[in-house]
PDB file of C-alpha atoms and ligand atoms in Angstrom:
ATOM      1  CA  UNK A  42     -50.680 -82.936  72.697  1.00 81.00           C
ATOM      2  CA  UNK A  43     -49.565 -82.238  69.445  1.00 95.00           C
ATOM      3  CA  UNK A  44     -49.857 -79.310  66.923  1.00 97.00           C
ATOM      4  CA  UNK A  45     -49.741 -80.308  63.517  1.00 98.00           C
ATOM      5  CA  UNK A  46     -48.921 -78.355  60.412  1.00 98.00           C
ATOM      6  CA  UNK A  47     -51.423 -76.683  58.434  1.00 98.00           C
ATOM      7  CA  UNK A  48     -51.588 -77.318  54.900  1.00 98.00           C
ATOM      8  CA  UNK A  49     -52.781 -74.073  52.406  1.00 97.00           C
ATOM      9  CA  UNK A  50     -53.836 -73.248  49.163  1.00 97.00           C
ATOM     10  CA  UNK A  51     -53.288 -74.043  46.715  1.00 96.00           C
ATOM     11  CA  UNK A  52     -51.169 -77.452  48.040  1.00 97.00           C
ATOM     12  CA  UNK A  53     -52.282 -80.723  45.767  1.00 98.00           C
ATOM     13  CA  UNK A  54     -53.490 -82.098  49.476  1.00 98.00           C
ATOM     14  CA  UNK A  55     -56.355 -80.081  49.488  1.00 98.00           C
ATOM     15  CA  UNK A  56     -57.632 -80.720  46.147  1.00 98.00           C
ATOM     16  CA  UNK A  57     -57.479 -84.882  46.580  1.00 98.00           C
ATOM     17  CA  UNK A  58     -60.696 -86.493  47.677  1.00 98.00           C
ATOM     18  CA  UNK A  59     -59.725 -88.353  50.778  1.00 98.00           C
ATOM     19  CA  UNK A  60     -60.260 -92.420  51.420  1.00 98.00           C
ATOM     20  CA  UNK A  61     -62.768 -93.561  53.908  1.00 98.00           C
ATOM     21  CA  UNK A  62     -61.361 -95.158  56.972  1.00 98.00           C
ATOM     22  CA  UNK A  63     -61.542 -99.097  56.913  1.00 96.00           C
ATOM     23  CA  UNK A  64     -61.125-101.064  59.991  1.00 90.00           C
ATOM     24  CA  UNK A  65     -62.897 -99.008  62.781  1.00 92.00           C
ATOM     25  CA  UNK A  66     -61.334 -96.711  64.966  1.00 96.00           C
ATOM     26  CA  UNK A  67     -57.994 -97.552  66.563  1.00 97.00           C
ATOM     27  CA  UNK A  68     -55.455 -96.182  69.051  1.00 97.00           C
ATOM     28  CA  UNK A  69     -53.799 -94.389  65.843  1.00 97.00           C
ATOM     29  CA  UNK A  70     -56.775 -92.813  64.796  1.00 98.00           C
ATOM     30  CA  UNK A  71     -57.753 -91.477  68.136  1.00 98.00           C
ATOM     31  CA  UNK A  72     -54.515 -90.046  68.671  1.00 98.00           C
ATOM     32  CA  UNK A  73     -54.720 -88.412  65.250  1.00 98.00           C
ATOM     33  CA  UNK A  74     -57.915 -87.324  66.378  1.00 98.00           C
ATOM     34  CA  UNK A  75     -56.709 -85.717  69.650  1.00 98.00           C
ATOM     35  CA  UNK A  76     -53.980 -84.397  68.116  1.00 98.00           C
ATOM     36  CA  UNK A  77     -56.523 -82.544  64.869  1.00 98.00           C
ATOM     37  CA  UNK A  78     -58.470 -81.187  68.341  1.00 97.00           C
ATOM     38  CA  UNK A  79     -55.302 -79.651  69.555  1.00 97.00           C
ATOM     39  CA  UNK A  80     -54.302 -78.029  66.440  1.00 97.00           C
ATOM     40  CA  UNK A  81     -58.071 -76.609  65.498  1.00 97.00           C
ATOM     41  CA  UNK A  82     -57.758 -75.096  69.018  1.00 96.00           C
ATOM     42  CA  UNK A  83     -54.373 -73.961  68.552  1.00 95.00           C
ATOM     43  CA  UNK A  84     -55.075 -72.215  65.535  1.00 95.00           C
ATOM     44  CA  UNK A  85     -58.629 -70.687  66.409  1.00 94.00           C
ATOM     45  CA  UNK A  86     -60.241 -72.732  64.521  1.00 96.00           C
ATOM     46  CA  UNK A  87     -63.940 -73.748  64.640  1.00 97.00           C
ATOM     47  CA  UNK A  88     -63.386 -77.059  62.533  1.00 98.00           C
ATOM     48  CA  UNK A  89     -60.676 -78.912  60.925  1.00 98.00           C
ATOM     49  CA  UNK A  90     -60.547 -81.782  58.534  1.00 99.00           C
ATOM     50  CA  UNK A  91     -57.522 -84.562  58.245  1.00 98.00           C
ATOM     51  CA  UNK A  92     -56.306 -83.365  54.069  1.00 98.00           C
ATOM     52  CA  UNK A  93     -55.549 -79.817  56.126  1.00 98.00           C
ATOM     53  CA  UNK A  94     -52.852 -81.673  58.062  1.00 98.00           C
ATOM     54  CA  UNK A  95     -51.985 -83.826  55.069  1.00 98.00           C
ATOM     55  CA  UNK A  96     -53.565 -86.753  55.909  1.00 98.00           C
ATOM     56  CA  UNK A  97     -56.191 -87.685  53.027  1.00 98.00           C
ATOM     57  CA  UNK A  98     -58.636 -89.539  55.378  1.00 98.00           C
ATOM     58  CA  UNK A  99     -62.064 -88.585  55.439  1.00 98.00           C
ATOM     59  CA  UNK A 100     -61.988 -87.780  59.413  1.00 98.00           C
ATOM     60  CA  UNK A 101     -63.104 -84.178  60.578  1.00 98.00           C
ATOM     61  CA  UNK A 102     -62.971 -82.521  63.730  1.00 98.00           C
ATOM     62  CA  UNK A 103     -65.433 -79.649  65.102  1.00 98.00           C
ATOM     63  CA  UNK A 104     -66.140 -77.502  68.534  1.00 97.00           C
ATOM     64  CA  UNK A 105     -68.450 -74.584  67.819  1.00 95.00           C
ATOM     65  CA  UNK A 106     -68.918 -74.062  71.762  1.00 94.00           C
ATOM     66  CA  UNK A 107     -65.073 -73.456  72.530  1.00 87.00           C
ATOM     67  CA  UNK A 108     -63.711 -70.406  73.541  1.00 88.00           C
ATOM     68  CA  UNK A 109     -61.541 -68.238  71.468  1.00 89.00           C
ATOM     69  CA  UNK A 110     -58.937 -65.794  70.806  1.00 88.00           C
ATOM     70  CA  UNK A 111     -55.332 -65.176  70.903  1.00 87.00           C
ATOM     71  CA  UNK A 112     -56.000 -64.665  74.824  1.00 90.00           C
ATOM     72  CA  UNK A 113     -57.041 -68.034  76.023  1.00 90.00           C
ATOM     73  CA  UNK A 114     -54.634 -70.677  76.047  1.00 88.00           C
ATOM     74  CA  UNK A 115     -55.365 -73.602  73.806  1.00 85.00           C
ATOM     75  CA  UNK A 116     -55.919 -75.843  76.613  1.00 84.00           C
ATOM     76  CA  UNK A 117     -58.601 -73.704  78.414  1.00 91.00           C
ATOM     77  CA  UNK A 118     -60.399 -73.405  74.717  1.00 90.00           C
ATOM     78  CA  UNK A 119     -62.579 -76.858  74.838  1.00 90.00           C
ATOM     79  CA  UNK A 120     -65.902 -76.151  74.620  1.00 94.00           C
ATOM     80  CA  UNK A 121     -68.227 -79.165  73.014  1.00 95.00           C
ATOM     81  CA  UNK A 122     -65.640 -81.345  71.031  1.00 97.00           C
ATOM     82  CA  UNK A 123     -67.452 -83.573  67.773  1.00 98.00           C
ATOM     83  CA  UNK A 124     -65.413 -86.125  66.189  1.00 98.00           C
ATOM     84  CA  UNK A 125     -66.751 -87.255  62.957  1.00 98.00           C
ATOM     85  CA  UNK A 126     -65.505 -90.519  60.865  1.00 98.00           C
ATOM     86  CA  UNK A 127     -66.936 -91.302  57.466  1.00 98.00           C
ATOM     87  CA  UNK A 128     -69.488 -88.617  57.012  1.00 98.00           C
ATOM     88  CA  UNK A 129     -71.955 -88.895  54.982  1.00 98.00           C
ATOM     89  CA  UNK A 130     -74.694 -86.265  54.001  1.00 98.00           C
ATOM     90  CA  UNK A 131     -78.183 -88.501  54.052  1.00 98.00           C
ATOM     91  CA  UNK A 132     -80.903 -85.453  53.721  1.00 98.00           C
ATOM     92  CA  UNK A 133     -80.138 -81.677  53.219  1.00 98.00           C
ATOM     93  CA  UNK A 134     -82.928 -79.168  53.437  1.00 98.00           C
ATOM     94  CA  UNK A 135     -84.334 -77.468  50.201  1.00 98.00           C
ATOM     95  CA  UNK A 136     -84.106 -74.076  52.506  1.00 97.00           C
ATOM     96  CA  UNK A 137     -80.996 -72.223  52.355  1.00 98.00           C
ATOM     97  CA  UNK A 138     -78.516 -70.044  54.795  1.00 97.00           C
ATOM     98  CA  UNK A 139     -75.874 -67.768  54.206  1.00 98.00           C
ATOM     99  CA  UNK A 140     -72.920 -67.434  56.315  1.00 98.00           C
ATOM    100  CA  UNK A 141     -69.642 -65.470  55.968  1.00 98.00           C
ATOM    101  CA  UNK A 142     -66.896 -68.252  56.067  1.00 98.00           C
ATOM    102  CA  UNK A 143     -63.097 -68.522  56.531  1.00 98.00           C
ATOM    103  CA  UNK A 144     -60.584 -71.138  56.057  1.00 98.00           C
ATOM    104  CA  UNK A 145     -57.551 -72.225  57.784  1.00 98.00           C
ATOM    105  CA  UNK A 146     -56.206 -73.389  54.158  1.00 98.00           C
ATOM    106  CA  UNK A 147     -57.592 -69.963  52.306  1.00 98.00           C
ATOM    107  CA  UNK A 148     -55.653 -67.567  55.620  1.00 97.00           C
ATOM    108  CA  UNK A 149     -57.230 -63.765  55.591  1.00 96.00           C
ATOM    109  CA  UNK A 150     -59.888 -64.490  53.414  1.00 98.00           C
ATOM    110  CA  UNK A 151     -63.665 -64.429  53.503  1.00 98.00           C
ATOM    111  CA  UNK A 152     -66.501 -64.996  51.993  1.00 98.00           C
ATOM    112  CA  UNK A 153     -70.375 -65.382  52.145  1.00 98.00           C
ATOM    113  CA  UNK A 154     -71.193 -69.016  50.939  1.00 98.00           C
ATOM    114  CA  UNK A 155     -74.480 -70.217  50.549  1.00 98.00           C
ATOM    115  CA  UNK A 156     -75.471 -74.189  51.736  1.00 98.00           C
ATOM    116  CA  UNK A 157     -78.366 -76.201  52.855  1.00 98.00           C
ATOM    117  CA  UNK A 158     -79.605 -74.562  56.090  1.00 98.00           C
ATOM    118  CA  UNK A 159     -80.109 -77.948  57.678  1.00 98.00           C
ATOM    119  CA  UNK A 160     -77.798 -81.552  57.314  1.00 98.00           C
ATOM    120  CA  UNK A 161     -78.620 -85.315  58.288  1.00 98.00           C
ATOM    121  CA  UNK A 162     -75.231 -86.331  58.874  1.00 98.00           C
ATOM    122  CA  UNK A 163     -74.200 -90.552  59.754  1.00 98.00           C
ATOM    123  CA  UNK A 164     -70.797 -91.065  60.676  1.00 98.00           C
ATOM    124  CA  UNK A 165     -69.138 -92.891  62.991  1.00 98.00           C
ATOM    125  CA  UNK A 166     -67.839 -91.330  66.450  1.00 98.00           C
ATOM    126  CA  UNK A 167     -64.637 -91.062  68.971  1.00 98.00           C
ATOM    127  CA  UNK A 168     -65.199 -94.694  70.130  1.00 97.00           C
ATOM    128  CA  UNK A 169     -66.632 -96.034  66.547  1.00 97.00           C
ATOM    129  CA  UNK A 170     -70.015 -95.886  67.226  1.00 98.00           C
ATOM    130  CA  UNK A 171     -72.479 -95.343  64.471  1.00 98.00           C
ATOM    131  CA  UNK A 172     -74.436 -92.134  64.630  1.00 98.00           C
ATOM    132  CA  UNK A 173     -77.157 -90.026  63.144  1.00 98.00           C
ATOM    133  CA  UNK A 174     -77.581 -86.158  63.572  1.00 98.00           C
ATOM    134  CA  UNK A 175     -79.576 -83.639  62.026  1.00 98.00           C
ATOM    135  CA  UNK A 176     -77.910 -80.036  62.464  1.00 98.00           C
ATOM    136  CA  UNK A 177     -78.902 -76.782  61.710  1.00 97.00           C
ATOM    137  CA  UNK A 178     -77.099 -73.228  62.098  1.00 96.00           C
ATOM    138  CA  UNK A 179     -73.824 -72.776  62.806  1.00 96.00           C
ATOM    139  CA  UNK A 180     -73.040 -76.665  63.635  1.00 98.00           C
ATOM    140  CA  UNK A 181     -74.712 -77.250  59.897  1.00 98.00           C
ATOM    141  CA  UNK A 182     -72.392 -75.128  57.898  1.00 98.00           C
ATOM    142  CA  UNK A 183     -69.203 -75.843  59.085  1.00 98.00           C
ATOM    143  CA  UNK A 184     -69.858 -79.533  58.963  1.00 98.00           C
ATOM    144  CA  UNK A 185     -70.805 -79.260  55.084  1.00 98.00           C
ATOM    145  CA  UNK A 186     -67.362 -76.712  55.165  1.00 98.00           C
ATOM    146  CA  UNK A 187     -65.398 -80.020  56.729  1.00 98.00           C
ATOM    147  CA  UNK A 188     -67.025 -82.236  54.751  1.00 98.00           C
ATOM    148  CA  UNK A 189     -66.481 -80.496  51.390  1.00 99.00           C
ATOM    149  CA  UNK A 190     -63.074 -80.583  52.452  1.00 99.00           C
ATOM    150  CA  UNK A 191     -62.888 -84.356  51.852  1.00 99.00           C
ATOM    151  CA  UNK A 192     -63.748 -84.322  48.563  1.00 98.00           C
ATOM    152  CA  UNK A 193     -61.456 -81.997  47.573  1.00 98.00           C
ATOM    153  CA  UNK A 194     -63.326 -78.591  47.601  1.00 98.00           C
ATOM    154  CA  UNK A 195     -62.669 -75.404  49.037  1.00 98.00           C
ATOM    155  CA  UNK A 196     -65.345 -72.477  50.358  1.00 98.00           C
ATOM    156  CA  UNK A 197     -63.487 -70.717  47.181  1.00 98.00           C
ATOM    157  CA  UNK A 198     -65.467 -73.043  45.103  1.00 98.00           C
ATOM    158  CA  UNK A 199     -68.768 -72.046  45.773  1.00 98.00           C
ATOM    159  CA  UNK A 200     -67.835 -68.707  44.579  1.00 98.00           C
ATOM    160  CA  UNK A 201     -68.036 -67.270  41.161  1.00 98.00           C
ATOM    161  CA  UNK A 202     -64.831 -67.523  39.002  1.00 98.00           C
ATOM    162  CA  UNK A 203     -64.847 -63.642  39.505  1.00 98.00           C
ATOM    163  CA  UNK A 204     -64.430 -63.828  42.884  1.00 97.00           C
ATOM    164  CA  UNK A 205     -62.579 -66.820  43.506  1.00 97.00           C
ATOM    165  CA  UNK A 206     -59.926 -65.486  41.272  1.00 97.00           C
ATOM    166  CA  UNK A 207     -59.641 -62.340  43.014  1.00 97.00           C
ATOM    167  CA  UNK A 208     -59.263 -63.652  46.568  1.00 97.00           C
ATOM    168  CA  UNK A 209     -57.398 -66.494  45.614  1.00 97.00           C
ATOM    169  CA  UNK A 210     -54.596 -63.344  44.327  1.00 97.00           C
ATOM    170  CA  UNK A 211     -55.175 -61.745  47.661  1.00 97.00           C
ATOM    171  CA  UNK A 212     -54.356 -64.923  49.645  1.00 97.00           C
ATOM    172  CA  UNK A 213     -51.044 -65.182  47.197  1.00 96.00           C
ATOM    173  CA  UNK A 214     -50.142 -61.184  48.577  1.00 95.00           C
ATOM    174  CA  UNK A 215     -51.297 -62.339  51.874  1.00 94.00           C
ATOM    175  CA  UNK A 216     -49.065 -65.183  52.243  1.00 91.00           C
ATOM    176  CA  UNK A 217     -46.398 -63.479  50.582  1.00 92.00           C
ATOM    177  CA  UNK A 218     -46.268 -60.550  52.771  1.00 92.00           C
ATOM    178  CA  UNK A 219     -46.578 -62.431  55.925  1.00 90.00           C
ATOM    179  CA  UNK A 220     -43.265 -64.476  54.702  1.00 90.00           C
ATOM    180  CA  UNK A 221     -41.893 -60.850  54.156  1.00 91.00           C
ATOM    181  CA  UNK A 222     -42.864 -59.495  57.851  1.00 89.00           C
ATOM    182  CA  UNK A 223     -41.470 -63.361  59.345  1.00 88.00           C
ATOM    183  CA  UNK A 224     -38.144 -62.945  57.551  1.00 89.00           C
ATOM    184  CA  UNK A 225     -37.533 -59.004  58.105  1.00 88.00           C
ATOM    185  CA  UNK A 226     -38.318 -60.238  62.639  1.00 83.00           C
ATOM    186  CA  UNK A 227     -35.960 -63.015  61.828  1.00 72.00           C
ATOM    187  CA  UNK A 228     -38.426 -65.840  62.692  1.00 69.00           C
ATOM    188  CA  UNK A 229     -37.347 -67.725  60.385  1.00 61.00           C
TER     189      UNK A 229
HETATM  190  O1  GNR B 202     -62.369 -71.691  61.656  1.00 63.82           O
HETATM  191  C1  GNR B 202     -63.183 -71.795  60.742  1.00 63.82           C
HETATM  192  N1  GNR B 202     -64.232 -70.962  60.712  1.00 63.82           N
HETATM  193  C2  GNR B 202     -65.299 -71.115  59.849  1.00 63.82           C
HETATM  194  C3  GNR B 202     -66.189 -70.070  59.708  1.00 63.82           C
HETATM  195  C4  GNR B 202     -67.263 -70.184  58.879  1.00 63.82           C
HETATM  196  C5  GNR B 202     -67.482 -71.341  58.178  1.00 63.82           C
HETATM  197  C6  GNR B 202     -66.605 -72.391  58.291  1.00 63.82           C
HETATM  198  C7  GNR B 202     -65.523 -72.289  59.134  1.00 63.82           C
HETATM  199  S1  GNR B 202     -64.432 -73.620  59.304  1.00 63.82           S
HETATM  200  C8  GNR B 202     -62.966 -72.778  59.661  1.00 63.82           C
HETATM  201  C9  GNR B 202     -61.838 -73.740  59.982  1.00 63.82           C
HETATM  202  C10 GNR B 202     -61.513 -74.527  58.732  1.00 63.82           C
HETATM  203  O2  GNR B 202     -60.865 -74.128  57.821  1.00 63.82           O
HETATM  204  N2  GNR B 202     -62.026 -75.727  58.657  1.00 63.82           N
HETATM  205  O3  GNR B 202     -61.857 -76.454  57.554  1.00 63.82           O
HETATM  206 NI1   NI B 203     -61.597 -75.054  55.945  1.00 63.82          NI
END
């Protein structure tokens, strides 16, 4: 069990599209993979891609069946864990959904993004296995949310320049006072 650090706007990391993995899944990956798991849980997340950590692999990690809130403890939080390795997007639907999003990179920000309402996804699983899924809903936009994450993009960039301007200032005030409130209760 490990919690890893998250990485946030606007860090270089974020904005790098990541390198497929080559040569399968091994006892490193998997352990990166657990450890991804423990940090998405840790930090309430519903997803959570490797270039969030600062690893620029295109891995992702999602569990939109888990239980959540400051309440539960990490560990009892595992709901339906998805490991995804390689993704790739092979049909999107021509029908669209809107969804409010969030990002553990953007912190205290949201907005509605609009995406494909349904995703063919391949990728390869835990154990390496090739798969095929079509998702819809919930499952469907925070897997194209992971995935845009290895190629560099952000929900901020679906956004007008308007609007991405403005909340990227309010995640600068955001971060800024939270620094503020950590130093003035000495935490760090
Ligand atoms: O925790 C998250 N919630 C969320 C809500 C709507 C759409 C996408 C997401 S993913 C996000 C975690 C995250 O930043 N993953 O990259
Ligand atoms: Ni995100």
């Amino acid at each position: 069990m490990a919690v890893l650090k998250i990485y946030v706007a606007p860090h270089p990391v974020l904005k790098k599209k990541a390198e497929p993995v080559a040569g399968g899944v091994t006892k490193d990956l998997r352990k990166l993979l657990d450890d991804m798991l423990d940090t998405m849980y840790a930090y309430d997340g519903v997803g959570l891609a490797a270039p969030q950590v600062g690893v620029s692999k295109r891995i992702l990690v999602l569990d939109i069946h888990q239980l959540k809130g400051d309440d539960v403890p990490p560990a009892e939080k595992r709901g339906e864990p998805q490991y995804f390795i390689n993704p790739e997007i092979v049909w999107s639907s021509a029908d669209l959904r809107i969804y409010n999003e969030g990002c553990l990179s953007v912190p205290g920000q949201y907005a509605d993004v609009t995406r494909p309402d349904k995703v063919r996804v391949k990728y390869l699983d835990y154990h390496g296995k090739a798969q095929e899924i079509e998702a819809d809903g919930l499952l469907a936009t925070v897997l194209q949310h992971e995935m845009d994450h290895l190629n560099g993009v952000l929900f901020v960039d679906h956004l007008s320049t308007l609007k991405r301007d403005m909340l990227m200032r309010k995640l600068k005030k955001f971060t800024k006072d939270n620094e503020e409130d950590m130093a003035k209760n000495h935490i760090l």
